[in-house]
Amino acid sequence: MEIPYKIFIINGSHRSENGFTEIVLKKFIKGAESAKAQCEVLYPSKKKIFPCESCGKCLFETPGACKYNDDMDSVILKMEEADLLVFASPVYFDSMSSNLKKIIERLRSTLDAYFEFRNGRTYHLKINKKKKNAITIFTAGNPERESFFSISRIFNRIIDNMGWQLAGEFQFPASHLLVAEPEILASQLEAVAISGKEIVLKGEISKKLLEKANSEYIDDPKTTLHHMTQMILEMRKDNQAISTGTKKMRI
Ligand SMILES: Cc1cc2nc3c(=O)[nH]c(=O)nc-3n(C[C@H](O)[C@H](O)[C@H](O)COP(=O)(O)O)c2cc1C
């Protein structure tokens, strides 16, 4: 029997499967599954994961084992078993969600206690760790690309710190458009789906495809923002419709 290509996905949105990030993620999964990959999504907001307290137990007393016996054990196991890791997150205050950050910090237990200085940087990597591909998917409320600057830098470093390699990053600004006007970003979403298939079949995503997925769909951020504000005001007027679920979009 053929061993399936396993993808372990973490969607850090506090809104889990009801958020904008999930819309992009679903496209990626659709593409990956069309190539027979086995995908599993974890929503940190639904898990019991305590924050790292920096007690040092996992480094010295019980190497590799955290003092907490919570859902993080299975998260680490799934990450280790996966061929590909996907980190999906909304931009929250220019960074990732706190739920996702909590998971990242708990990965300290998987690293070596001691330091290694290599290529001008400090690492805590365990020697001979196999390089694993990782992909990032970000959505942001703001229309300008600058909104991804910090989170992109942060994940570039995290992925390097962990000894993984970044195989692709997907950015979707003005995320309300994913629901309000999906047709204007249809080709970008299609490129995300093809990327999902490509990484499974070829082990990488072509530069051209990544460029297409991240190509601009906002002509003028100022106009988009104005449009967005109008929409929020309209929805505020219609609060009851929002709370009864007759209106699906929330910002
Ligand atoms: C607490 C919080 C902080 C946010 N901070 C930013 C921000 O710094 N920049 C930005 O462009 N959008 C920001 N947003 C908007 C979200 O990034 C955007 O709506 C995102 O697509 C939400 O994804 P989700 O629906 O999957 O949770 C923030 C939203 C929340 C709730």
Coordinates of C-alpha atoms and ligand atoms in Angstrom, one line a residue:
M1 CA 0.0 0.0 0.0
E2 CA 1.2 3.5 -0.9
I3 CA 2.2 5.6 2.1
P4 CA 0.1 8.9 1.9
Y5 CA 1.8 12.3 1.8
K6 CA 0.8 13.8 5.2
I7 CA 0.0 17.4 5.7
F8 CA -0.4 18.8 9.1
I9 CA -2.1 22.2 9.2
I10 CA -2.5 24.7 12.0
N11 CA -5.1 27.4 11.5
G12 CA -4.4 30.0 14.2
S13 CA -7.6 32.0 13.7
H14 CA -9.6 32.6 16.9
R15 CA -12.6 32.0 14.6
S16 CA -11.3 28.6 13.6
E17 CA -13.2 27.2 10.6
N18 CA -15.5 30.2 10.4
G19 CA -12.9 32.7 9.6
F20 CA -11.5 34.2 6.4
T21 CA -8.2 32.3 6.7
E22 CA -10.1 29.1 6.4
I23 CA -11.4 30.1 3.0
V24 CA -7.8 30.3 1.6
L25 CA -6.8 27.2 3.5
K26 CA -9.6 25.2 2.1
K27 CA -8.4 25.9 -1.5
F28 CA -4.9 24.7 -0.6
I29 CA -6.4 21.5 1.0
K30 CA -8.6 20.9 -2.1
G31 CA -5.5 21.0 -4.3
A32 CA -3.4 18.8 -2.0
E33 CA -6.2 16.3 -1.7
S34 CA -6.6 16.1 -5.4
A35 CA -3.1 14.7 -5.4
K36 CA -4.2 12.2 -2.7
A37 CA -2.5 13.9 0.2
Q38 CA -3.8 13.2 3.7
C39 CA -4.6 16.6 5.4
E40 CA -5.4 17.3 9.0
V41 CA -6.3 20.7 10.4
L42 CA -5.7 21.7 14.0
Y43 CA -7.5 24.7 15.5
P44 CA -5.5 25.8 18.5
S45 CA -8.5 27.8 19.9
K46 CA -10.3 24.4 20.4
K47 CA -7.3 22.7 22.1
K48 CA -6.1 22.7 25.7
I49 CA -2.6 24.0 25.4
F50 CA -0.8 25.7 28.3
P51 CA 1.7 28.4 27.6
C52 CA 5.4 27.7 28.0
E53 CA 6.5 28.8 31.4
S54 CA 10.2 28.6 30.7
C55 CA 10.7 26.3 33.7
G56 CA 13.5 24.5 31.8
K57 CA 12.2 21.0 32.8
C58 CA 11.9 19.9 29.1
L59 CA 15.6 20.9 28.5
F60 CA 17.4 19.5 31.6
E61 CA 15.2 17.4 33.9
T62 CA 13.1 15.4 31.4
P63 CA 14.7 16.2 28.0
G64 CA 12.0 16.6 25.3
A65 CA 9.1 16.2 27.7
C66 CA 7.1 19.2 29.0
K67 CA 5.8 19.3 32.5
Y68 CA 2.3 19.7 31.1
N69 CA 0.3 16.8 29.9
D70 CA -2.0 18.6 27.5
D71 CA -2.9 18.5 23.8
M72 CA 0.6 19.6 22.8
D73 CA 2.0 16.1 22.9
S74 CA -0.2 15.0 20.0
V75 CA 0.5 18.3 18.2
I76 CA 4.3 17.5 18.3
L77 CA 3.7 13.9 17.2
K78 CA 1.7 15.0 14.2
M79 CA 4.2 17.6 13.3
E80 CA 6.9 15.0 13.4
E81 CA 4.9 12.6 11.3
A82 CA 4.0 15.1 8.7
D83 CA 5.7 15.5 5.3
L84 CA 4.6 19.1 5.1
L85 CA 3.6 21.7 7.8
V86 CA 1.2 24.5 7.0
F87 CA 0.9 27.5 9.3
A88 CA -2.2 29.6 8.6
S89 CA -2.9 32.7 10.6
P90 CA -4.7 36.0 10.5
V91 CA -2.5 39.0 11.1
Y92 CA -3.2 40.1 14.6
F93 CA -1.5 43.3 15.6
D94 CA 1.1 42.7 12.9
S95 CA 1.9 39.3 14.2
M96 CA 0.2 35.8 14.6
S97 CA -2.7 35.0 16.9
S98 CA -1.8 34.2 20.5
N99 CA -3.2 30.7 20.2
L100 CA -0.7 29.9 17.4
K101 CA 2.1 31.6 19.2
K102 CA 1.4 29.5 22.3
I103 CA 2.0 26.3 20.1
I104 CA 5.2 27.7 18.6
E105 CA 6.6 28.5 22.1
R106 CA 5.9 25.0 23.3
L107 CA 8.1 23.7 20.5
R108 CA 11.0 24.7 22.7
S109 CA 10.8 21.2 24.2
T110 CA 11.7 19.7 20.8
L111 CA 14.9 21.6 20.5
D112 CA 18.3 21.1 22.0
A113 CA 19.1 22.9 25.3
Y114 CA 22.5 24.1 24.0
F115 CA 23.5 26.7 21.5
E116 CA 25.1 26.3 18.1
F117 CA 26.5 29.3 16.2
R118 CA 26.3 28.8 12.4
N119 CA 26.3 31.3 9.5
G120 CA 26.1 34.2 11.8
R121 CA 23.1 32.9 13.7
T122 CA 22.3 31.1 16.9
Y123 CA 20.3 27.9 16.8
H124 CA 19.1 25.3 19.3
L125 CA 18.6 22.6 16.7
K126 CA 19.1 18.9 17.4
I127 CA 21.8 17.6 15.1
N128 CA 20.9 15.8 11.9
K129 CA 17.2 16.9 12.0
K130 CA 15.7 16.2 8.7
K131 CA 14.6 19.4 6.8
K132 CA 10.9 19.6 6.5
N133 CA 8.9 21.8 4.1
A134 CA 6.7 24.4 5.6
I135 CA 4.1 26.7 4.1
T136 CA 2.5 29.9 5.5
I137 CA -0.9 31.3 4.7
F138 CA -1.8 34.8 6.0
T139 CA -4.9 36.9 5.8
A140 CA -5.1 40.6 7.0
G141 CA -7.9 43.0 7.3
N142 CA -5.9 45.9 5.9
P143 CA -5.6 46.3 2.1
E144 CA -1.9 47.2 1.9
R145 CA 0.8 44.5 1.6
E146 CA 2.8 46.1 4.3
S147 CA 0.5 44.5 6.8
F148 CA 2.3 41.2 6.2
F149 CA 5.8 42.5 6.6
S150 CA 6.2 41.6 10.3
I151 CA 4.4 38.2 10.3
S152 CA 6.3 37.2 7.2
R153 CA 9.7 38.1 8.8
I154 CA 8.7 36.3 12.0
F155 CA 7.8 33.1 10.2
N156 CA 10.9 33.2 8.1
R157 CA 12.9 33.1 11.2
I158 CA 10.8 30.5 13.1
I159 CA 11.0 28.2 10.1
D160 CA 14.7 28.6 9.9
N161 CA 15.1 28.2 13.7
M162 CA 13.2 24.9 13.6
G163 CA 15.4 23.6 10.8
W164 CA 12.5 23.6 8.3
Q165 CA 12.4 25.2 4.9
L166 CA 9.9 27.7 3.6
A167 CA 8.3 26.2 0.4
G168 CA 5.8 29.0 -0.1
E169 CA 4.0 31.9 1.5
F170 CA 0.5 33.1 0.6
Q171 CA -0.8 36.6 1.5
F172 CA -4.4 37.7 1.3
P173 CA -5.0 41.4 2.2
A174 CA -8.4 43.1 2.7
S175 CA -9.6 39.6 3.7
H176 CA -13.3 40.7 3.8
L177 CA -13.1 40.5 0.0
L178 CA -12.8 36.7 0.3
V179 CA -16.5 36.8 1.2
A180 CA -17.7 40.1 -0.2
E181 CA -16.2 39.9 -3.7
P182 CA -14.5 36.5 -4.2
E183 CA -14.6 36.9 -8.0
I184 CA -11.9 39.6 -7.9
L185 CA -9.4 37.2 -6.3
A186 CA -10.5 34.0 -7.9
S187 CA -7.3 33.5 -9.9
Q188 CA -5.2 34.0 -6.8
L189 CA -7.2 31.4 -5.0
E190 CA -7.0 29.1 -7.9
A191 CA -3.2 29.4 -7.8
V192 CA -3.3 28.5 -4.1
A193 CA -5.2 25.3 -5.0
I194 CA -2.7 24.4 -7.7
S195 CA 0.1 25.1 -5.3
G196 CA -1.4 22.5 -2.9
K197 CA -1.3 20.0 -5.6
E198 CA 2.1 20.9 -6.8
I199 CA 3.8 20.6 -3.5
V200 CA 2.5 17.1 -3.0
L201 CA 3.4 15.9 -6.5
K202 CA 6.8 17.8 -7.0
G203 CA 7.9 18.6 -3.4
E204 CA 8.0 22.3 -4.3
I205 CA 5.9 25.2 -5.7
S206 CA 7.1 27.0 -8.7
K207 CA 8.1 30.7 -8.4
K208 CA 5.6 31.6 -11.1
L209 CA 2.7 30.0 -9.2
L210 CA 3.6 31.7 -6.0
E211 CA 3.8 35.0 -7.9
K212 CA 0.3 34.4 -9.3
A213 CA -1.1 33.4 -5.9
N214 CA 0.3 36.6 -4.4
S215 CA -0.5 38.9 -7.3
E216 CA -2.2 42.2 -6.5
Y217 CA -6.0 42.3 -6.5
I218 CA -6.3 45.7 -4.9
D219 CA -5.8 48.7 -7.2
D220 CA -6.0 51.4 -4.6
P221 CA -5.8 50.5 -0.9
K222 CA -7.5 53.8 0.1
T223 CA -10.6 53.1 -2.1
T224 CA -10.8 49.5 -0.8
L225 CA -10.6 50.8 2.8
H226 CA -13.3 53.3 2.1
H227 CA -15.5 50.6 0.7
M228 CA -14.7 48.3 3.7
T229 CA -15.7 51.1 6.1
Q230 CA -19.0 51.6 4.3
M231 CA -19.7 47.9 4.6
I232 CA -19.0 47.8 8.3
L233 CA -21.3 50.7 8.9
E234 CA -24.0 49.0 6.9
M235 CA -23.6 45.9 8.9
R236 CA -23.6 47.8 12.2
K237 CA -27.0 49.2 11.2
D238 CA -28.1 45.7 10.7
N239 CA -26.8 44.2 13.9
Q240 CA -29.7 41.8 14.4
A241 CA -29.2 40.2 11.0
I242 CA -25.5 39.6 12.0
S243 CA -26.3 38.0 15.3
T244 CA -29.0 35.8 13.9
G245 CA -26.7 34.5 11.3
T246 CA -28.6 35.7 8.3
K247 CA -25.6 37.7 7.4
K248 CA -22.5 35.6 7.2
M249 CA -19.7 38.1 6.8
R250 CA -18.1 39.5 9.9
I251 CA -15.0 41.7 10.1
Ligands
LIG1 C1 -7.3 41.1 17.5 C2 -7.2 41.4 16.0 C3 -6.1 42.1 15.6 C4 -6.0 42.4 14.2 N1 -4.8 43.1 13.8 C5 -4.7 43.3 12.4 C6 -3.5 44.0 12.0 O1 -2.6 44.3 12.7 N2 -3.4 44.2 10.6 C7 -4.4 43.8 9.7 O2 -4.3 44.0 8.6 N3 -5.5 43.2 10.2 C8 -5.7 42.9 11.5 N4 -6.8 42.3 12.0 C9 -7.8 41.8 11.0 C10 -7.6 40.3 10.6 O3 -6.2 40.0 10.3 C11 -8.4 39.8 9.4 O4 -9.8 40.1 9.6 C12 -8.2 38.4 9.2 O5 -8.5 38.0 7.9 C13 -9.1 37.5 10.2 O6 -8.9 36.2 9.9 P1 -9.9 35.1 10.4 O7 -11.3 35.5 10.0 O8 -9.5 33.8 9.9 O9 -9.8 35.1 11.9 C14 -7.0 42.0 13.3 C15 -8.1 41.3 13.8 C16 -8.2 41.0 15.1 C17 -9.4 40.2 15.7

